[in-house]
XYZ file of C-alpha atoms in Angstrom:
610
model
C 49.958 167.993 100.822
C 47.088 165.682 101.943
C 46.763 162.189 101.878
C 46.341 160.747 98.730
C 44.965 157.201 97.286
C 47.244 155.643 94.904
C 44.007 155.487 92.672
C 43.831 159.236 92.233
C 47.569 159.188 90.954
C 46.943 156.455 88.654
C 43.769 154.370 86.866
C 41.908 151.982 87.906
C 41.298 149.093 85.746
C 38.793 146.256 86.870
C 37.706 143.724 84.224
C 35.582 141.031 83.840
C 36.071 137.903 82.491
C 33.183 136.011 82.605
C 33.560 135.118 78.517
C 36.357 133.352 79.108
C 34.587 130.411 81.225
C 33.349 128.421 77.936
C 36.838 128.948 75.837
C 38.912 127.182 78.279
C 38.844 123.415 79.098
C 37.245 122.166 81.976
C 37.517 118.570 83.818
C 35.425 116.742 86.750
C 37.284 116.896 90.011
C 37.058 113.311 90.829
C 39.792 110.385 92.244
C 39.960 106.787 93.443
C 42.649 106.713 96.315
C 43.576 103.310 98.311
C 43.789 104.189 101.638
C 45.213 100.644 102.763
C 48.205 98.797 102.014
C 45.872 95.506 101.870
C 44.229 97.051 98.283
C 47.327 97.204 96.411
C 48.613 94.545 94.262
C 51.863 92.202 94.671
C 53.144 93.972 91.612
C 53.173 97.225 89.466
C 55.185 97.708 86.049
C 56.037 101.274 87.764
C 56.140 102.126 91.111
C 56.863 105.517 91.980
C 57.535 107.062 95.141
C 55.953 110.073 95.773
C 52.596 111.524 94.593
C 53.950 115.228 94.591
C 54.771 117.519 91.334
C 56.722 115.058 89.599
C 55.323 112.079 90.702
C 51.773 112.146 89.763
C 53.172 114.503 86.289
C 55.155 110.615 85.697
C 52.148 108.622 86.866
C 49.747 110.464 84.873
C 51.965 110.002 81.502
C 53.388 106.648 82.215
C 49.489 105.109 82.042
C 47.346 107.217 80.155
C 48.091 104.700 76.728
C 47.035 101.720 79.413
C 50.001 99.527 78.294
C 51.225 100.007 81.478
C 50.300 100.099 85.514
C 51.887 102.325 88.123
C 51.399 102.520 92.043
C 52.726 105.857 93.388
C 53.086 105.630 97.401
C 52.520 108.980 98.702
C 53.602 110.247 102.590
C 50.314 112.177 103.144
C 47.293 111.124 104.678
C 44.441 112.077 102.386
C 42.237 111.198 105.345
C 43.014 113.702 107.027
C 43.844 116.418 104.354
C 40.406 115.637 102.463
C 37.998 118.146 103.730
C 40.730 121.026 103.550
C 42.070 120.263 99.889
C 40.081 119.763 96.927
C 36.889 122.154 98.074
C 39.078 124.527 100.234
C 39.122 127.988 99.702
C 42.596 128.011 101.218
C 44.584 125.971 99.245
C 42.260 126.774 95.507
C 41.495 130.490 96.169
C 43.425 132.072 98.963
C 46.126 133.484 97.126
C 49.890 131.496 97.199
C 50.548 131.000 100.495
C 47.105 130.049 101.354
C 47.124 126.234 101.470
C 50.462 126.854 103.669
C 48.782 125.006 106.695
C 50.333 122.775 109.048
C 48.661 120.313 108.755
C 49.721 119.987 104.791
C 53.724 120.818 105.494
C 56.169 118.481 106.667
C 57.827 119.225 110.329
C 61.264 119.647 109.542
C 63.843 122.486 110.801
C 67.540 122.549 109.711
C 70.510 122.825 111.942
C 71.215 126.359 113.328
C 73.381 128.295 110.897
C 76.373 129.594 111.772
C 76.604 132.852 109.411
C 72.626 133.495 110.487
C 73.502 134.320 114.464
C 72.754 130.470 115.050
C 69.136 130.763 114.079
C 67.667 127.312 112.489
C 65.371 127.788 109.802
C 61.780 125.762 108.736
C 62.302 123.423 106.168
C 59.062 123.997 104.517
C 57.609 121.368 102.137
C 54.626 120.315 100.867
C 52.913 117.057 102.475
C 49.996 116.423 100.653
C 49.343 114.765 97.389
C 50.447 116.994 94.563
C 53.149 118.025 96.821
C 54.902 121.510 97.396
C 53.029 122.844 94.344
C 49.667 122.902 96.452
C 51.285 124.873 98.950
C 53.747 126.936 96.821
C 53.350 130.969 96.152
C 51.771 130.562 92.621
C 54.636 132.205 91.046
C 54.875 130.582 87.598
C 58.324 131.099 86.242
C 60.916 129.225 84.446
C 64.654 130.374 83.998
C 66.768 131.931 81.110
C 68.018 129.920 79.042
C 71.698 130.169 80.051
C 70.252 128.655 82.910
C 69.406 125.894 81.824
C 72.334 125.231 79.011
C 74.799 125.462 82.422
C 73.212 122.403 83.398
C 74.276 120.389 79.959
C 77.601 121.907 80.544
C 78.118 120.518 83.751
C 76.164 117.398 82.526
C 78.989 116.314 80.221
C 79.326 116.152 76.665
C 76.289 115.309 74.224
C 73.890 116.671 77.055
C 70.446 117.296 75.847
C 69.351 118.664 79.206
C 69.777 122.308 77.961
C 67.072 124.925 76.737
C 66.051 123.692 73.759
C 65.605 120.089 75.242
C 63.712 121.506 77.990
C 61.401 123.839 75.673
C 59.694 120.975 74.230
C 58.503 119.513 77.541
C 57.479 123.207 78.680
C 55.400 123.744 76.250
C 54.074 120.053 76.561
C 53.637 120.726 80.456
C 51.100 123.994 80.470
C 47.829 125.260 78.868
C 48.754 128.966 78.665
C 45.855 131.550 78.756
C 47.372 135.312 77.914
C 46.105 138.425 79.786
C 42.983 139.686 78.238
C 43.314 142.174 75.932
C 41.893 145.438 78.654
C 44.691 144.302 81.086
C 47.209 143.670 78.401
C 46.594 147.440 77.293
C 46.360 149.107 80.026
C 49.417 147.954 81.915
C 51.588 147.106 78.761
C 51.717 143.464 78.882
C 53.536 142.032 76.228
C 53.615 138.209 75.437
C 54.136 135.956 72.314
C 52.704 132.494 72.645
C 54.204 130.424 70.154
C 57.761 130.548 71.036
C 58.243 129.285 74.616
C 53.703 128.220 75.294
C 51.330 125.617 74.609
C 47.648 125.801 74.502
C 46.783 121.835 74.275
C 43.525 121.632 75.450
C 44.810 118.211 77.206
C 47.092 120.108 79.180
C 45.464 120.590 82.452
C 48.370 122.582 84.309
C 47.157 126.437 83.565
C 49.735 129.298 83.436
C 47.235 132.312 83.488
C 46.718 135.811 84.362
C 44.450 137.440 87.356
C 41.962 140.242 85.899
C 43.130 142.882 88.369
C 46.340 144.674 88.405
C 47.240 147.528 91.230
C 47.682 150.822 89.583
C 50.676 150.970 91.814
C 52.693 148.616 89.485
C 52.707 150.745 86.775
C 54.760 153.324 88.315
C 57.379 150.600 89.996
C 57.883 149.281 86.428
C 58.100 152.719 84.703
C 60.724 153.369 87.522
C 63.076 150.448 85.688
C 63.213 152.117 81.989
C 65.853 154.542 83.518
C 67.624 151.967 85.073
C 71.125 151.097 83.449
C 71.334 147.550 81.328
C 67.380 146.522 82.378
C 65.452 145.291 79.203
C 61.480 144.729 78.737
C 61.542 141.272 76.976
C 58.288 140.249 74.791
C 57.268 137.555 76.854
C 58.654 136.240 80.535
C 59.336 132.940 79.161
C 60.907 132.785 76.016
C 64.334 132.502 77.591
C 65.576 135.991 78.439
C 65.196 137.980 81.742
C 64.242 141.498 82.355
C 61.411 143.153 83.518
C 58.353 141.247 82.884
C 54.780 140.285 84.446
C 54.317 136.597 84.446
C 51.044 134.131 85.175
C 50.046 132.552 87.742
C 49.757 128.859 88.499
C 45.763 129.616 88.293
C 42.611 128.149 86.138
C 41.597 130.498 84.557
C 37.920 129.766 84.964
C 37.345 130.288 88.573
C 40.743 131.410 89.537
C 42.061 128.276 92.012
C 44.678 126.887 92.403
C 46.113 124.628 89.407
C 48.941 122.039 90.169
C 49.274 118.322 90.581
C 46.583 116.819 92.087
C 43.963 118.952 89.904
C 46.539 118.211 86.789
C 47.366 114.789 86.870
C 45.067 113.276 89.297
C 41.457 114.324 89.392
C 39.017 113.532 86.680
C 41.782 110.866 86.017
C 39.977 107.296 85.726
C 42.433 104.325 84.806
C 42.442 101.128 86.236
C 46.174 100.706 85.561
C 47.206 104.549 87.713
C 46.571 103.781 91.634
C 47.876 105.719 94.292
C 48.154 104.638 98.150
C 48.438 107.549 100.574
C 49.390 107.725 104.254
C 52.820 105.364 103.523
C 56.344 106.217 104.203
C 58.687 104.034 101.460
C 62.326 103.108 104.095
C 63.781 101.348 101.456
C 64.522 100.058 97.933
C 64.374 96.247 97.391
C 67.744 94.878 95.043
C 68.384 91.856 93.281
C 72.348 92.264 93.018
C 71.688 95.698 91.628
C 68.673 95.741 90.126
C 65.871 97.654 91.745
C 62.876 94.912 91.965
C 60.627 97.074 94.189
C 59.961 98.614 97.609
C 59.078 98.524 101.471
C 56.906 101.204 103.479
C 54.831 101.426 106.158
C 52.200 103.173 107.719
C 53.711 106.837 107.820
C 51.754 107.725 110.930
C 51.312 104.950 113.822
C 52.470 101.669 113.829
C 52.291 98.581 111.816
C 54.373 96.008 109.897
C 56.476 96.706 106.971
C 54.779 95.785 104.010
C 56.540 95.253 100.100
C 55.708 95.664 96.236
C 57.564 94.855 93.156
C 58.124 96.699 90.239
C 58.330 94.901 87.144
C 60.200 97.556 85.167
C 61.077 100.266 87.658
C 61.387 102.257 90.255
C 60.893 106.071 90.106
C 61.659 108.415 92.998
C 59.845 111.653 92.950
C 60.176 112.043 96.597
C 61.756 115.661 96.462
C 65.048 117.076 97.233
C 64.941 116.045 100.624
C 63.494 112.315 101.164
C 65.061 111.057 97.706
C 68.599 111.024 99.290
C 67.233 109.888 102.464
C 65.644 106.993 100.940
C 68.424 106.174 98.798
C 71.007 106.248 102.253
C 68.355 104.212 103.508
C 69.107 101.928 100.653
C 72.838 101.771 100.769
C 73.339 104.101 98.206
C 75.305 107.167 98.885
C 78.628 108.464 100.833
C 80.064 105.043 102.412
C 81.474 106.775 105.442
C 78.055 107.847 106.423
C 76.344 104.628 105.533
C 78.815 102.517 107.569
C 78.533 105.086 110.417
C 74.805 104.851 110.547
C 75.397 100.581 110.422
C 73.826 100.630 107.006
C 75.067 97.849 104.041
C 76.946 100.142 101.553
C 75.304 98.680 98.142
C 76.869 101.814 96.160
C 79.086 104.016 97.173
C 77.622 107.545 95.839
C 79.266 110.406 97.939
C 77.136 112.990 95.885
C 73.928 111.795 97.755
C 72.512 113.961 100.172
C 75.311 116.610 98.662
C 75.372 119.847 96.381
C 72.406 121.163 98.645
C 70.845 124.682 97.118
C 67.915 126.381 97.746
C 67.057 130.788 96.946
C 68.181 133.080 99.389
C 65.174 135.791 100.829
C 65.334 138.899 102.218
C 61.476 140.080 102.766
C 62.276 143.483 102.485
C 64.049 146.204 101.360
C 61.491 148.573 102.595
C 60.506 151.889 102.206
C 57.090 153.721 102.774
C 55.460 157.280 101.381
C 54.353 159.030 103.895
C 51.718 160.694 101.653
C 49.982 157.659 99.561
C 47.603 154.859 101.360
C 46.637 151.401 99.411
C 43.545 149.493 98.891
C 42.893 145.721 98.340
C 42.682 144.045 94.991
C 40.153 142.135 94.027
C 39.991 138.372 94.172
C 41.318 137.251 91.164
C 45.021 137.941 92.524
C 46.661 134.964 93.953
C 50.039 137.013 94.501
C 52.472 139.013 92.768
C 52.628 138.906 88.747
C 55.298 141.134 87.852
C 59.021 141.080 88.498
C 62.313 142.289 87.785
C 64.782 139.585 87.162
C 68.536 140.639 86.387
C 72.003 139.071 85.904
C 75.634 140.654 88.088
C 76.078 142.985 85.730
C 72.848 145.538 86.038
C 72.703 144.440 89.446
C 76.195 145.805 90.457
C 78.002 147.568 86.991
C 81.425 149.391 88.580
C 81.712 145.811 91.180
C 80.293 142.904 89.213
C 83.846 142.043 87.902
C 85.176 142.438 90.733
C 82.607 140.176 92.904
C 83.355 137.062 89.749
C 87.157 137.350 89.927
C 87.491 136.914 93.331
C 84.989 133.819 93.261
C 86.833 132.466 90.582
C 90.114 132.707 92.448
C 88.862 130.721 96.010
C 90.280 127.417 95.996
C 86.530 125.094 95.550
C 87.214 122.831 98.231
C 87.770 126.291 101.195
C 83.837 126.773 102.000
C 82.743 122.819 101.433
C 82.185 121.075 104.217
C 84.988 119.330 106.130
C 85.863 116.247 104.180
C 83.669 116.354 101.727
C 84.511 113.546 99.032
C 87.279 114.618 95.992
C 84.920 114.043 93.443
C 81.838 116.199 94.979
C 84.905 118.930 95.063
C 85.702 118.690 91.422
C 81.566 119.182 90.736
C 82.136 122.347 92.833
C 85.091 123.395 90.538
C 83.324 122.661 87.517
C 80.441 124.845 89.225
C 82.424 127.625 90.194
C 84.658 128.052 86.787
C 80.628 128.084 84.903
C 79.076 130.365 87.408
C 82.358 132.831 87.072
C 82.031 133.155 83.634
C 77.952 133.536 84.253
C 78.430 136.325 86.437
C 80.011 138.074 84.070
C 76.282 137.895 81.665
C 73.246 140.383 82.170
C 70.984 137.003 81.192
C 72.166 134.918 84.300
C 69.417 136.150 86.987
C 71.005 136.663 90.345
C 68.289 138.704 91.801
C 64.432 138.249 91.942
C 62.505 140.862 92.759
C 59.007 140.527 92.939
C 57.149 143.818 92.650
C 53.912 144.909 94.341
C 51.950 148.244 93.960
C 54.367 149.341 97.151
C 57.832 151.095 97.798
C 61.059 148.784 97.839
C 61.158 145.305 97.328
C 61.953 141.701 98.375
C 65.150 140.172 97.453
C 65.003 136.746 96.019
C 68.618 135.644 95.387
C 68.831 133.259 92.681
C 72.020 131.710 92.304
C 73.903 131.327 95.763
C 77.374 129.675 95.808
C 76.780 128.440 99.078
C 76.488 124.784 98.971
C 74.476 122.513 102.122
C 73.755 118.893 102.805
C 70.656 116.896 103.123
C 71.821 113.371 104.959
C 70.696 111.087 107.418
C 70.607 110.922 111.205
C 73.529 107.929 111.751
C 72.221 107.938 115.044
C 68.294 107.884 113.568
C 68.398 107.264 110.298
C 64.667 106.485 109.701
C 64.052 109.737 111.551
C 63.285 113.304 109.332
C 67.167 113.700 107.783
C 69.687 116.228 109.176
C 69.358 119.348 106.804
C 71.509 121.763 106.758
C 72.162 124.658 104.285
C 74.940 126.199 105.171
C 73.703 129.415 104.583
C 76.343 132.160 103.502
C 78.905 129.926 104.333
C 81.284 130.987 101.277
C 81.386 135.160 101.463
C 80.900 135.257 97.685
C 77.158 135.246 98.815
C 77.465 138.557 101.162
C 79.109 140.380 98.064
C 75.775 139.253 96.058
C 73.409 140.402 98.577
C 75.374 143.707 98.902
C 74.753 144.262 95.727
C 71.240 143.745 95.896
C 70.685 145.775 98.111
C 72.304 148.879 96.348
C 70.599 148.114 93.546
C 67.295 148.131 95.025
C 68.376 151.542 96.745
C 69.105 152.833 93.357
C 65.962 151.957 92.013
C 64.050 153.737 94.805
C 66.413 156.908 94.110
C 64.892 157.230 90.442
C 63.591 160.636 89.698
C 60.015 158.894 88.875
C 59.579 158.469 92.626
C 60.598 161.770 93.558
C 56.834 163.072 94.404
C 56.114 160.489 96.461
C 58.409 160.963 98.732
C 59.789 157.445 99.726
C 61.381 157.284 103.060
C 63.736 154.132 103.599
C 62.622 151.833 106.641
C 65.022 148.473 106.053
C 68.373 147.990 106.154
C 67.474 152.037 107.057
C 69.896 155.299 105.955
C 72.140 154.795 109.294
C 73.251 150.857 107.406
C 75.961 152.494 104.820
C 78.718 150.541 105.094
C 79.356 147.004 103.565
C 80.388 146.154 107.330
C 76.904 147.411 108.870
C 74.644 145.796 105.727
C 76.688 141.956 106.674
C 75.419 142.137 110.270
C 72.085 143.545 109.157
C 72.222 140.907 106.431
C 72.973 138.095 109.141
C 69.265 138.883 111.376
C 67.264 138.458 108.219
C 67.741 136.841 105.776
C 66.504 133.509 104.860
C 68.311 130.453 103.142
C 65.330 129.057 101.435
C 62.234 130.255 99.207
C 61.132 126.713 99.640
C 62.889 125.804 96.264
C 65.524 122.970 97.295
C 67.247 121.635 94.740
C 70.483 119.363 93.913
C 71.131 116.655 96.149
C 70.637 113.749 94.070
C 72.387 115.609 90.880
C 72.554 114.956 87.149
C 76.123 115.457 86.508
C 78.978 112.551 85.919
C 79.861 110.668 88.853
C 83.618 111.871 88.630
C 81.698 114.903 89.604
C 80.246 113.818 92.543
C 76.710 112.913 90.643
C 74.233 110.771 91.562
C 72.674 109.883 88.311
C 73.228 109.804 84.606
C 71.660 111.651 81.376
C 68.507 109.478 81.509
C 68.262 110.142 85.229
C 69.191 106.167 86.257
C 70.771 106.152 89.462
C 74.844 105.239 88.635
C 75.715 101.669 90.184
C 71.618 100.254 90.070
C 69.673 99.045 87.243
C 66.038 100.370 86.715
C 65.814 102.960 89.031
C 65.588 106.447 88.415
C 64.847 109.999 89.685
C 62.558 112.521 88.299
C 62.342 115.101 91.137
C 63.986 118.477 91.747
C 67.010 116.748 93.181
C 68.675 116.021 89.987
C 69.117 119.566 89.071
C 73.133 120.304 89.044
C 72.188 124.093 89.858
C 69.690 126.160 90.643
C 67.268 128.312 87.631
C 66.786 131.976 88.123
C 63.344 131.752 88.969
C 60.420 129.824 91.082
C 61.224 125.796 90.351
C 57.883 124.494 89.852
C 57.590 124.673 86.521
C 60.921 122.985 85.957
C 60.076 119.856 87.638
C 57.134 119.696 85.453
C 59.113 120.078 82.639
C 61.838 117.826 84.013
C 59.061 115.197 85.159
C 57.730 115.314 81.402
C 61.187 115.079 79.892
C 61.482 111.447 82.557
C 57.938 110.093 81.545
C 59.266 110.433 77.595
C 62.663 109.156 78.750
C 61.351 106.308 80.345
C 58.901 105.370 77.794
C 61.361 105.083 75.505
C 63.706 102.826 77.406
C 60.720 100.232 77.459
């Protein structure tokens, strides 16, 4: 048999779009930043801390009536980032990882991990304003809605932080633009707009769809439909997983990059909405315990500390890992710690810095045919836009039960960290009796797998039990904080991964792909033992997707959280967090579009409170 092209096995389908330019909203890319802390006022009714996701999302509601102002205070030098943001080709059009440059990433590496042959891993987050989601993949997802009901069942009773009081704010978040109708045909795309969608024309976060799909795909999602317990839901994000394509964080008039910045920031021009760049906040200012405002200073060089009031709050949106290292800064978090690092203990929080969670990655599962070749896709494809998502269950049938009841057995305080606090144990308990239960449901996604026109697959574990810290350096503690994830530290999370892997292996064994002759490459036919996939396991896989989450979380402080059902930090008055930190758990999918919709969810919350 010769070589073939994949585009002689299936159709090709390239479509243009051009019609769609004058349907879709379009705003001027323009912004006023203050580049010196001499420009800003003595006082702000808001000041938030961090122009990322969440941060300028807050901002960005918070003035837009003009009742109010708001300084956010942003780590990133704009200076310097200027030329290779708004106009660059890398971080607008060079598919998801292209604005992944140095120069717009914080420097951070964890500790080595034990379970991961002592390897440290890059903590990689975005430094730039609009944060991690001008660097991120593009991957537009949110979770199922178990997903996010878990989180008002370990919130406490009379929660509303479950899927239907997230669905308002997701559909309040995102101007949705469906596939167009050639694509939608040809590859079976199925959506439904009103359910879980918005198409506000004052929403300027797009969810859309490239005009170019591989061939390829069709045939690695045909390969599914024989696959035991996978479903084909109507649309990827009405709250059920399966096998679905999904958008892309992409406007869908020229195909960049959409997220914060080009959201909630340019073409934005209030007098009351300023935003000072190239500042590093060290610490909140308290009267007793109310939050009256801030200091920073220069985040690169020297120069003095310099201070701004709030008049109603203050709002950290400072991420997963500077929130709890500006709140231990503060005096807020795990008193041993504080004391050890000679800081005034102003509340004693010992979930701080705690319940540390990020998605586990394995690049590869790989196989190869040795009798098909690839070509590119056209430009219009910022990255993958069709996945199979899937709960214990599918993923392992005859061991799923098996994998939960011996999870559910472990005593919650065996695979925490050395004396971690009693009440940060009894949030793990309350963790580990929901996720049981969870692994027993086919809609509780354990493993993404994002699918390419290619053999095999990545896998993208969702929900690991594993739980790191985030804290600072007592020896340091202005320095970058001590991060540590603890990677596959309980060895509920080598069962999971296991399982993946079979899976994926069973997928590949499908008749469909008989002809084609795939050949596996990674783990590779000699790893057949659960014994020989750990230590394989161990050399490659990653703790993070770049998706940390939980360390300041929104559970009660019995439970070892950190702040309450409006997102107020317990012990302080007028201050809150909107970030990714307050999630009690990870979602089964990419996070941006969760802290949108948690960011939208704070702006209404906070309104309201004033």
């Amino acid at each position: 048999m010769g070589v073939l092209s994949i585009f002689q096995i299936l159709p090709l389908l390239v479509v243009s779009v051009s019609h769609l330019a004058c349907a879709i909203p379009t705003h001027a890319q323009t912004a006023t930043i203050l580049k010196r802390a001499d420009q800003i006022q003595d006082a702000y009714d808001y000041v938030i801390v961090g122009g990322g996701t969440s941060g300028l999302t807050v901002g960005d509601r918070l003035t837009a009536d003009g009742k109010y102002t708001v300084l956010v205070i942003e780590h990133a030098s704009d200076e310097l980032r200027q030329s290779l943001l708004d106009n660059s080709t890398a971080i607008l059009s060079g598919g998801g990882a292209g604005g992944r440059a140095p120069i717009r990433m914080y420097n951070i590496t964890s500790v080595p991990q034990k379970e991961l042959l002592n390897m440290p891993t890059n903590v990689q987050i975005g430094n730039l304003v609009g944060g991690s989601s001008g660097v991120n993949g593009m991957v537009f997802l949110r979770g199922t809605s178990e997903e996010y009901d878990i989180w008002a069942e370990l919130g406490g009773p009379g929660s509303t932080w479950n899927w239907q009081g997230m669905l308002p704010y997701f559909k309040k978040a995102f101007y949705y633009t469906p596939p167009i109708p050639q694509l939608a045909q040809a590859f079976d795309i199925q959506t439904d707009v009103e359910p879980g969608w918005s198409q506000d024309p004052n929403n300027r976060i797009y969810a859309s769809y490239p005009t170019y799909f591989n061939p390829g795909v069709k045939l690695m999602r045909d390969a599914f439909k024989t696959m035991p317990g996978v479903v084909f839901p109507k649309d990827c994000c009405g709250g059920s997983n399966g096998v679905y394509y999904f958008p892309s964080s992409m406007d869908p008039n020229n195909f960049t990059r959409s997220y914060a910045r080009t959201g909630h920031w340019n073409g934005i021009s209030r007098p009351n909405y300023e935003l000072l760049v190239d500042s590093k906040v060290n610490k909140i200012l308290f009267d007793g315990t109310i939050a009256t405002g801030v200091q920073f200073i220069p985040a690169r060089g020297t120069g003095d500390a310099r201070t701004v009031k709030a008049r109603k709050e203050i709002i950290l949106a400072a991420g997963s890992v500077h929130t709890p290292q500006i709140l231990q800064l503060s005096g807020i978090g795990p008193s041993a710690l504080l004391k050890e690092a000679r800081i005034e203990v102003k509340v004693d929080l010992p979930g701080v810095g705690q319940n540390f969670q990020d998605h586990g990655y394995i690049s590869s599962v790989g196989y190869k045919y040795p009798n098909i070749t690839f070509n590119g896709s056209p430009s219009s494809v910022s990255g993958p836009n069709l996945g199979a998502f899937v709960g214990l269950p599918v993923i392992s049938p005859s061991n799923y039960e098996n994998i939960a009841s011996t999870f559910e057995s472990q005593d919650p305080a065996k695979y925490l960290p050395n004396n971690t606090h009693a009440s940060v144990i009894a949030g793990y308990a309350a963790q580990q009796k929901a996720y049981a239960r969870h692994m027993r449901s086919p809609q509780f996604t354990f493993l993404e797998q994002l699918i390419g026109p290619g053999p095999g697959g990545s896998i993208q574990s969702m929900h690991p039990v594993s739980r790191g810290t985030i804290n600072i350096d007592p020896k340091n503690p202005t320095a970058e904080p001590i991060v540590d994830y603890r990677a596959l530290s309980n060895p509920t999370d080598f069962d999971i991964t296991i399982a993946q892997i079979k899976f994926i292996r069973r997928w590949m064994a499908q008749d469909i792909f008989k002809p084609y002759g795939p050949v596996e490459q990674s783990p590779g036919l000699d790893k057949t033992s659960d014994e020989q996939l750990i230590e394989w396991i161990r050399g490659v896989y990653s703790p993070t997707v770049f998706h940390p989450i939980g360390t300041v979380a929104k559970t009660p402080r019995e439970r070892g959280g950190c702040v309450d059902e409006e997102l107020r930090v317990y012990g302080t008055e007028r201050l809150r967090v909107v970030d990714a930190s307050i999630m009690p758990v990870l979602v089964g999918a990419t996070t941006c579009q969760t802290v949108y919709a948690i960011a939208e969810k704070a702006a209404d919350l906070i309104m309201a409170g004033h």
